[in-house]
Coordinates of C-alpha atoms in Angstrom, one line a residue:
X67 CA 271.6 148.0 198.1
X68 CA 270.2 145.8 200.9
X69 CA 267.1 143.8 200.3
X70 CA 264.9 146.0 202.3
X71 CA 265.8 149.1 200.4
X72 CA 265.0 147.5 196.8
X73 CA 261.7 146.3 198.7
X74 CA 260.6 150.2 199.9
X75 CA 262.0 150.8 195.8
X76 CA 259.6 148.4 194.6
X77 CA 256.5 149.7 197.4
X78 CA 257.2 153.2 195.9
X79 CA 256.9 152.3 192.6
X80 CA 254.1 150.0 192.9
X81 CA 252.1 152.4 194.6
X82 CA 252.6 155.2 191.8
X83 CA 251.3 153.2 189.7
X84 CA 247.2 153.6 188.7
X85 CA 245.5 152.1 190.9
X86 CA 241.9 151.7 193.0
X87 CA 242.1 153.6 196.2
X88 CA 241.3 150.2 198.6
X89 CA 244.6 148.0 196.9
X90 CA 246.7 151.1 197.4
X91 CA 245.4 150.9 201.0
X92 CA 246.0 147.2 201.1
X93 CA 249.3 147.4 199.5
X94 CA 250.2 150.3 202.2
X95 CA 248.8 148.3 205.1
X96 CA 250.9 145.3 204.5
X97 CA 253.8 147.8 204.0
X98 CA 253.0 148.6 207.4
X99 CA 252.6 145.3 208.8
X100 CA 255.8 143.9 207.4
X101 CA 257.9 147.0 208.6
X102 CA 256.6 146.5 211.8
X103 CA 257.5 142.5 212.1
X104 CA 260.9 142.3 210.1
X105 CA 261.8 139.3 208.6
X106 CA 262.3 136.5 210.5
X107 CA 265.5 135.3 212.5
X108 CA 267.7 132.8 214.4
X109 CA 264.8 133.8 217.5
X110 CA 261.8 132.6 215.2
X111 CA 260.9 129.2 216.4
X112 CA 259.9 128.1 213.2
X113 CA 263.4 129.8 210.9
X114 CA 265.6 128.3 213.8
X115 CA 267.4 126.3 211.5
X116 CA 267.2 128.7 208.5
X117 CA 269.1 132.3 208.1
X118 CA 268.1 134.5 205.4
X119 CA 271.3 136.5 205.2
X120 CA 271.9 134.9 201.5
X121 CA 269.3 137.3 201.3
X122 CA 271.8 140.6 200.6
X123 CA 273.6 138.7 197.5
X124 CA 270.4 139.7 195.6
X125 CA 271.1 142.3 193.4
X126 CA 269.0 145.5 192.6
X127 CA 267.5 146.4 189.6
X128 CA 266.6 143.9 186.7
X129 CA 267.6 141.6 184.4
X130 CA 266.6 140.8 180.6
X131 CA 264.0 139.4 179.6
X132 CA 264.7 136.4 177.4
X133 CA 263.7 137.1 174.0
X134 CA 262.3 133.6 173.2
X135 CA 260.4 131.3 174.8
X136 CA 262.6 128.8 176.7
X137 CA 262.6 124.9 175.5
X138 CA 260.8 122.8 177.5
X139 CA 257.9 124.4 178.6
X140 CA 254.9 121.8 179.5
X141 CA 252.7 121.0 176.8
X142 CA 248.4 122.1 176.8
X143 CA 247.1 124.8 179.1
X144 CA 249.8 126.7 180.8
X145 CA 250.5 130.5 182.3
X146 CA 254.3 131.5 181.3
X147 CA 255.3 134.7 184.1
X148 CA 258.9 135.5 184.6
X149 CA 260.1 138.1 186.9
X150 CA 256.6 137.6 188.4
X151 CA 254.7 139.2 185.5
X152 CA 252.3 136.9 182.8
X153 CA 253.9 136.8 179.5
X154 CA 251.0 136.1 177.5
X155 CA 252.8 135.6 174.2
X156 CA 253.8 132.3 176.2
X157 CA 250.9 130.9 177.8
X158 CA 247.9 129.4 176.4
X159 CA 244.7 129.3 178.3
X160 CA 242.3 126.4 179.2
X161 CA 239.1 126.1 177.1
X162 CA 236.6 123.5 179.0
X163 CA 233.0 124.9 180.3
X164 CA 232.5 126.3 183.4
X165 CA 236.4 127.8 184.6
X166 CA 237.9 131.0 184.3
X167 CA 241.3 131.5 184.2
X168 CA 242.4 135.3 184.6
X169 CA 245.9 137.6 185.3
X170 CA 245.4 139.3 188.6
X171 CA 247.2 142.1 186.7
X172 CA 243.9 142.4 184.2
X173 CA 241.3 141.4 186.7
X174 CA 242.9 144.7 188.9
X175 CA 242.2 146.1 185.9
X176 CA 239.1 145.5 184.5
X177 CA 237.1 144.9 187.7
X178 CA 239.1 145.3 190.8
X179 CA 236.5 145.6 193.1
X180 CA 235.6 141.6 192.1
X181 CA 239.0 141.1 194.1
X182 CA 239.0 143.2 197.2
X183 CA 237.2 140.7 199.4
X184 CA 239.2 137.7 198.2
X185 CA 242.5 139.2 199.1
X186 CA 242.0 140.3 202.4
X187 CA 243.9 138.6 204.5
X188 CA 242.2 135.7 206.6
X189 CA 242.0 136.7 210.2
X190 CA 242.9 133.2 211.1
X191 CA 245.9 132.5 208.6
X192 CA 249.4 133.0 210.7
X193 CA 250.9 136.4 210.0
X194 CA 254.2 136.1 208.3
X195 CA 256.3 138.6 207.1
X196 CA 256.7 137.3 203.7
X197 CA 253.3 137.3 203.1
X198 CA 252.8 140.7 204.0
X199 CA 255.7 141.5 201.7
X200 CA 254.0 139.7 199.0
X201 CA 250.4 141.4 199.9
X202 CA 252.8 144.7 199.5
X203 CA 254.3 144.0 196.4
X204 CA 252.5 141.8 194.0
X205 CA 251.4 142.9 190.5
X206 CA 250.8 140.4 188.8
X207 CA 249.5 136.3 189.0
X208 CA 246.8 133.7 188.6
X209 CA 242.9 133.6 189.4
X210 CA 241.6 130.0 188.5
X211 CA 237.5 130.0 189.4
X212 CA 235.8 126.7 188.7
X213 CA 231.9 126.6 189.0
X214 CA 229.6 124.0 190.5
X215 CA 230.0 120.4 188.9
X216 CA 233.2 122.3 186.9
X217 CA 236.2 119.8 185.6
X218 CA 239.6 121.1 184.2
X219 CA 240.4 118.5 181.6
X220 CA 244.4 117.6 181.9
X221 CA 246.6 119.9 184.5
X222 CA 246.7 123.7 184.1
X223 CA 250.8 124.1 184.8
X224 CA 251.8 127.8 186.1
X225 CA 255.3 128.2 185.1
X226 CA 257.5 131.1 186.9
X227 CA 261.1 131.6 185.5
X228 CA 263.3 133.2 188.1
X229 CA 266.3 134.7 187.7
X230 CA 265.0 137.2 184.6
X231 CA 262.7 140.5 185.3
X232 CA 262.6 141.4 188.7
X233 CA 265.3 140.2 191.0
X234 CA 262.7 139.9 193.8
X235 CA 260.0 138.8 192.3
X236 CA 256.5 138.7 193.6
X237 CA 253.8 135.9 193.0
X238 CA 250.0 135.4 193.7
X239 CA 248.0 132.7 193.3
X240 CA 244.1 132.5 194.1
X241 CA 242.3 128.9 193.9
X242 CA 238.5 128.8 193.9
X243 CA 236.7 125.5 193.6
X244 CA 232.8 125.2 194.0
X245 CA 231.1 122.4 194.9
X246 CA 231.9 118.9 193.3
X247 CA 234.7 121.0 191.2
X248 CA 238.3 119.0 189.8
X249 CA 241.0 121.0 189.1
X250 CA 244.9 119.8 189.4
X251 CA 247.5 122.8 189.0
X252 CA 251.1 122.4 188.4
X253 CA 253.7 124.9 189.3
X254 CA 257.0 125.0 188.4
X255 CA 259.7 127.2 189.5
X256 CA 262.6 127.2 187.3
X257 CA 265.6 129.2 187.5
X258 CA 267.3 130.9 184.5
X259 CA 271.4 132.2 185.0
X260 CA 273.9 132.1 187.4
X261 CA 272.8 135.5 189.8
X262 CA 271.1 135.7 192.8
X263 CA 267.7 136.4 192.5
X264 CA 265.2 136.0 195.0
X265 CA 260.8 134.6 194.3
X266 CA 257.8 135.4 196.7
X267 CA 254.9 133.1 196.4
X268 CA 251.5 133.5 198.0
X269 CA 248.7 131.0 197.0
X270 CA 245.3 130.6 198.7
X271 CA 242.8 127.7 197.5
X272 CA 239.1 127.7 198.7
X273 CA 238.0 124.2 198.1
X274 CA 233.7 124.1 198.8
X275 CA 232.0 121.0 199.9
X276 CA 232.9 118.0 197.5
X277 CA 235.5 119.5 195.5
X278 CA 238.8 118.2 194.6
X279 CA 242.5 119.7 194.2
X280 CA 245.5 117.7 193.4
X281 CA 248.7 120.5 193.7
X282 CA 252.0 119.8 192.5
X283 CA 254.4 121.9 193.3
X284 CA 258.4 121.3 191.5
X285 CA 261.1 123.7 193.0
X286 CA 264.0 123.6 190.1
X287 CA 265.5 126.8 191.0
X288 CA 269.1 128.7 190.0
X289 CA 271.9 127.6 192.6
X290 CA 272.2 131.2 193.6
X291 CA 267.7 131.2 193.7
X292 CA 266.4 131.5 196.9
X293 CA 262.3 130.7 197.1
X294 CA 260.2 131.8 199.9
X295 CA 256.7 130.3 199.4
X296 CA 253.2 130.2 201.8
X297 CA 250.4 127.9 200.8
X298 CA 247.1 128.5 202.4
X299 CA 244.5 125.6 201.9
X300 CA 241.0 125.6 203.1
X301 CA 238.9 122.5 202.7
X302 CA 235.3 122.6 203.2
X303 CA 232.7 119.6 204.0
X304 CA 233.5 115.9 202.2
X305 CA 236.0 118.0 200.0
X306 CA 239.7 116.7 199.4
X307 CA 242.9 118.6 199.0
X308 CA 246.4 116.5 197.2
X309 CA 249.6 117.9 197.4
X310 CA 253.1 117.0 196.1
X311 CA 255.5 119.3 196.8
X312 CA 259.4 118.1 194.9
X313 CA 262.6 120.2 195.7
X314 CA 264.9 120.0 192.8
X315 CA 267.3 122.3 193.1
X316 CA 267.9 126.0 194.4
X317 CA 269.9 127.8 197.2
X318 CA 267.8 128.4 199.7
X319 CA 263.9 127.0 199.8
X320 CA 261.7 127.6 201.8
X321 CA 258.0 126.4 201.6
X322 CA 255.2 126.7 204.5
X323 CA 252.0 124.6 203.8
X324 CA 249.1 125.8 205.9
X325 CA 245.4 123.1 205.8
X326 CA 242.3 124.0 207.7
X327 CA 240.3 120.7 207.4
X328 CA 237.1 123.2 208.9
X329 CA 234.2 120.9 207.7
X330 CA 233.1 118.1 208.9
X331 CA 234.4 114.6 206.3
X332 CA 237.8 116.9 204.7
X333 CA 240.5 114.9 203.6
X334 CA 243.9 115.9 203.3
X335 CA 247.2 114.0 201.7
X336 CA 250.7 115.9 201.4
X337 CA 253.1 114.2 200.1
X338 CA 256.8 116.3 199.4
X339 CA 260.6 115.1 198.3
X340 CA 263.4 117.0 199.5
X341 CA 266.9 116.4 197.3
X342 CA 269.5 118.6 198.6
X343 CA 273.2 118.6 197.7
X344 CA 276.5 120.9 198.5
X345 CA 275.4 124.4 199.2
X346 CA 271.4 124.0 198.9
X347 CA 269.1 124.2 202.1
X348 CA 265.5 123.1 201.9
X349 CA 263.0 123.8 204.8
X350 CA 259.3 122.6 204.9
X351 CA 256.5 123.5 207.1
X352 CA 253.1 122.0 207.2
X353 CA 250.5 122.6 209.4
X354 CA 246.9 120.7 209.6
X355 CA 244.3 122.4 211.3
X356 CA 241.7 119.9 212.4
X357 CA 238.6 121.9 213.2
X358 CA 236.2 119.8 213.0
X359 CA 235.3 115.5 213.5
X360 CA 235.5 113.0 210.7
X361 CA 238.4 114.6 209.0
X362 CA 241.2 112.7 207.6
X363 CA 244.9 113.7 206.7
X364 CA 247.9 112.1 205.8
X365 CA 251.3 113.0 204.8
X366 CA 254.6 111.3 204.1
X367 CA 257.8 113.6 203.5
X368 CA 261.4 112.1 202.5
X369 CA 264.5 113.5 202.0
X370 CA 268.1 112.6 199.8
X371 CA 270.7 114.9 201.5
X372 CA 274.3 114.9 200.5
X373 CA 277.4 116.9 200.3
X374 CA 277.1 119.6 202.5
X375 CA 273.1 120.1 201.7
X376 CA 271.0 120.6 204.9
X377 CA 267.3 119.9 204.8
X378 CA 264.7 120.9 207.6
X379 CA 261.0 119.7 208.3
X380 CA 258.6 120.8 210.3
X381 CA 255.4 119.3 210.4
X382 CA 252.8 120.0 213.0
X383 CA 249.1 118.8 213.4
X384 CA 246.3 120.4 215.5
X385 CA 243.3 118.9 216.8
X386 CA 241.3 121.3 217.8
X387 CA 238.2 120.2 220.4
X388 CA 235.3 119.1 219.0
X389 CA 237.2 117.6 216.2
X390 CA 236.3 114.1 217.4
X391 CA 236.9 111.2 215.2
X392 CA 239.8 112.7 213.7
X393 CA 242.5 109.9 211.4
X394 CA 245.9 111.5 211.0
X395 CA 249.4 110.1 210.0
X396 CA 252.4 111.9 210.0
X397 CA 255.8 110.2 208.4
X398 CA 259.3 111.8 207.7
X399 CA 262.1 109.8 206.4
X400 CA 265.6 110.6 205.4
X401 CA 268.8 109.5 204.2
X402 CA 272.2 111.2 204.8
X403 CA 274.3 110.2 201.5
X404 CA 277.0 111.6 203.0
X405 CA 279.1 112.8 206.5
X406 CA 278.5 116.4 206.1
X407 CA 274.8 116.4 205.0
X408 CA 272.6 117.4 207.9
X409 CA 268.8 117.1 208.6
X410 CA 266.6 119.0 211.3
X411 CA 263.2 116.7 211.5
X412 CA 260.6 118.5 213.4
X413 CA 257.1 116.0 214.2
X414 CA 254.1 117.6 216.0
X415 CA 251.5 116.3 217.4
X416 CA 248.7 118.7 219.3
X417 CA 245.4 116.9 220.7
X418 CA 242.5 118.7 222.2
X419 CA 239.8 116.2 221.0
X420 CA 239.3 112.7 222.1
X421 CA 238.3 109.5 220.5
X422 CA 240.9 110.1 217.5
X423 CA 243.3 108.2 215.8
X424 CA 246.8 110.4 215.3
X425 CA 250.6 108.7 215.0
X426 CA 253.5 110.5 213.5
X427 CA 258.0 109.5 213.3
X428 CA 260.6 111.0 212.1
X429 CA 263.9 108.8 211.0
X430 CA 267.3 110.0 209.8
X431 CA 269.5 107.3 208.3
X432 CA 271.7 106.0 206.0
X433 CA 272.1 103.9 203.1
X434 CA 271.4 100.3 203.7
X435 CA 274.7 98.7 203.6
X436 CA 273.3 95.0 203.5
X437 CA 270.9 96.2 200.4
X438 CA 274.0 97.8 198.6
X439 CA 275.7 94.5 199.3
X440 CA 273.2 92.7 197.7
X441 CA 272.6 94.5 194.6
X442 CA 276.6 94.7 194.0
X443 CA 277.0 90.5 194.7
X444 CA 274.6 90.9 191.6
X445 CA 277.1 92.4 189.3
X446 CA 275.9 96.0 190.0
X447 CA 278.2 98.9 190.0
X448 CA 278.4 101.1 193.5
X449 CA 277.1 104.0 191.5
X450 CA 274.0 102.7 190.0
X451 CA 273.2 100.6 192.9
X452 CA 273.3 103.5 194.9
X453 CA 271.2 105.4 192.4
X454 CA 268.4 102.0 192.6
X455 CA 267.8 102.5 196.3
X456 CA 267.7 106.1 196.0
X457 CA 265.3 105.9 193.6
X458 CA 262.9 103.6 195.2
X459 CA 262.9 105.7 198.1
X460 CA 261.9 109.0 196.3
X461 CA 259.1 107.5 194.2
X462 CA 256.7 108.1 197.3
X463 CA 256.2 111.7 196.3
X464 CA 255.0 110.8 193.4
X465 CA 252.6 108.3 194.1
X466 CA 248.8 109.5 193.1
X467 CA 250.1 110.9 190.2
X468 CA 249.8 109.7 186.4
X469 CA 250.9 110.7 183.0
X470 CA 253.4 113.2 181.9
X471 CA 252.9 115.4 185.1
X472 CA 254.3 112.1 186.6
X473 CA 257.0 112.0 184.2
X474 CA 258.0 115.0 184.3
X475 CA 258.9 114.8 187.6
X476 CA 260.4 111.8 187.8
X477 CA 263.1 112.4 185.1
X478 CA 263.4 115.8 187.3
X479 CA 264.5 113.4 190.5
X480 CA 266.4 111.2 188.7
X481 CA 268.5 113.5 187.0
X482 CA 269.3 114.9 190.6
X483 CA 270.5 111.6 191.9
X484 CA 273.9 112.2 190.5
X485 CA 274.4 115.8 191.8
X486 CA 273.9 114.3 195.6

């Protein structure tokens, strides 16, 4: 069965299912929509450098569910879904004043009407197919509302285990922040078995004037797991959006990173790790939308590629006129570890304002050999000199963070060093 015909599968059975008569018209809509644009090929500016034919490997129907809860889930507040349903027996809710964490499954069933505004589709946001596959198909996924003045105390982590449940699995996430909220959200995307399978995401976050969001974001996907995500950010006056996006592992990922800075005195920082080895392709997008003067972003993206691994970045940044007073920084680095690794580095720079202040480089390299040189004179085996450098130049991705979330994640890139 190809993937579009599990996909109309999956359409018909999700709209058989109960349901209020405006999401069945959204659901059918999207259907509609994504019929009409087809996924994405070798034509699509931005999937030049990234087929989806791996696409057909994904089998129909669905796998087990695993019976127990797998070792290693993060510790304190945390939302457990696999085959893109919430298992609550798994997941264990925040308690602090002032923020609401619900199921989109139970909110479209308790008060669906609460929803219908917030997931209509921006008019603005860039219309991709898989979001209007995911706009389709989703059933289930997170709602996190904080209040005015709100704080979450410690990360909420929302963990999705692929591979199990649906083969093609559908994810959405909604983000709401009110003024002079904190919230940081940790998602990891971990893959269970050796089968294809094949995750959706769709988040939207809605930051008001003066509040804050720090998103991390770990990819550690099956080899056979291929991960299409869109992440749509909008940033409202003196408000401030963090983002640390690591790939880890997984066949084919794909992760688009949309930022309207809309307000005047928004501040964005995206900081992302790409580690791909033999038979893995990773490809981020980012776009920053600069609507409006006395915004800031920033973003640094690096990249360990080896075996036959290819990575791809795109990162563009629009200044929009009127948007005067703009400060914006753009940096991709990479390192080819070895002959047959391969890296597509994309920069963008779009200025329709003046009196701004906007630079951005891309560089592809190697290893330095006078570095290795110099830690091997010191007694250091290739190996683990190798691993040093490596090392140092992943732990920008990580930078902002503290505590276990940081970690976590570095024991996640260190363990992939080796594999490289």
């Amino acid at each position: 069965m190809s993937a579009l015909a599990q996909w109309q599968a999956q359409h018909a059975r999700v709209q058989d299912a109960p349901a209020a008569p405006w999401l069945r018209a959204l659901r059918a809509d999207a259907w509609q929509r994504f019929a009409a644009q087809g996924l994405p090929g070798r034509r699509d500016e931005d999937w030049k450098y990234t087929r989806l034919n791996t696409l057909e490997r994904v089998p129909a129907g669905t796998a087990p569910l695993p019976q127990t809860a797998p070792a290693g889930l993060p510790d304190g507040a945390r939302l457990v879904f696999v085959g893109g349903r919430l298992v609550s027996a798994w997941s264990q809710l925040p308690a602090a004043v002032g923020v609401t964490v619900t199921s989109l499954a139970d909110a479209l069933a308790a008060d669906g009407e609460a929803l219908r505004t917030r997931l209509r589709a921006d008019a603005s946001a860039p219309a991709r197919a898989f979001a209007w596959l995911n706009d389709a198909l989703f059933e289930d996924g997170l709602w996190l509302q904080l209040a005015p003045e709100a704080r979450l105390d410690g990360p909420l982590h929302v963990v999705h285990l692929g591979g199990a449940g649906n083969a093609s699995s559908h994810l959405r996430l909604l983000i709401d922040l009110a003024e002079h909220a904190e919230a940081q959200v940790v998602e990891h995307y971990l893959g269970l078995g050796a089968e294809p399978y094949h995750v959706n995401v769709l988040a939207q976050a809605t930051l008001a004037p003066g509040a804050r969001l720090r998103h991390v974001k770990l990819l550690a996907e099956g080899a056979a797991g291929i991960h299409v995500g869109d992440f749509r950010v909008r940033v409202g006056r003196d408000a401030r959006f963090e983002s640390h996006l690591i790939a880890a592992g997984g066949g084919l990922l794909r992760q688009d990173l949309d930022v309207d800075l809309g307000e005047p005195g928004g501040e964005c920082s995206l900081r992302g790790l790409t580690t791909a080895g033999s038979g893995e392709h990773v490809d981020f997008h980012t776009r920053i939308e600069h609507r409006a003067p006395h915004c800031r972003s920033e973003e640094t993206y690096k990249g360990l590629v080896g075996g036959n691994g290819r990575a791809v970045f795109n990162g563009r940044v629009h200044v929009h006129p009127g948007a005067d007073k703009t400060d914006s920084a753009m940096t991709c680095a990479n390192l080819l570890l070895s002959d047959r690794a391969e890296v597509d580095a994309k920069p963008e720079l779009e200025i329709y304002a003046d009196d701004v202040k906007c630079s951005h480089g891309a560089t592809v390299g190697q290893l330095d050999e006078a570095q290795l040189f110099y830690l091997r004179a010191r007694g250091i085996e290739l190996a683990a000199a190798r691993a040093l450098l490596m090392t140092a130049f992943a732990r920008d991705a990580l930078t902002g963070l503290d505590g276990d979330v940081a970690a976590t994640l570095a024991a996640r890139v260190d363990a992939r060093l080796p594999m490289l």
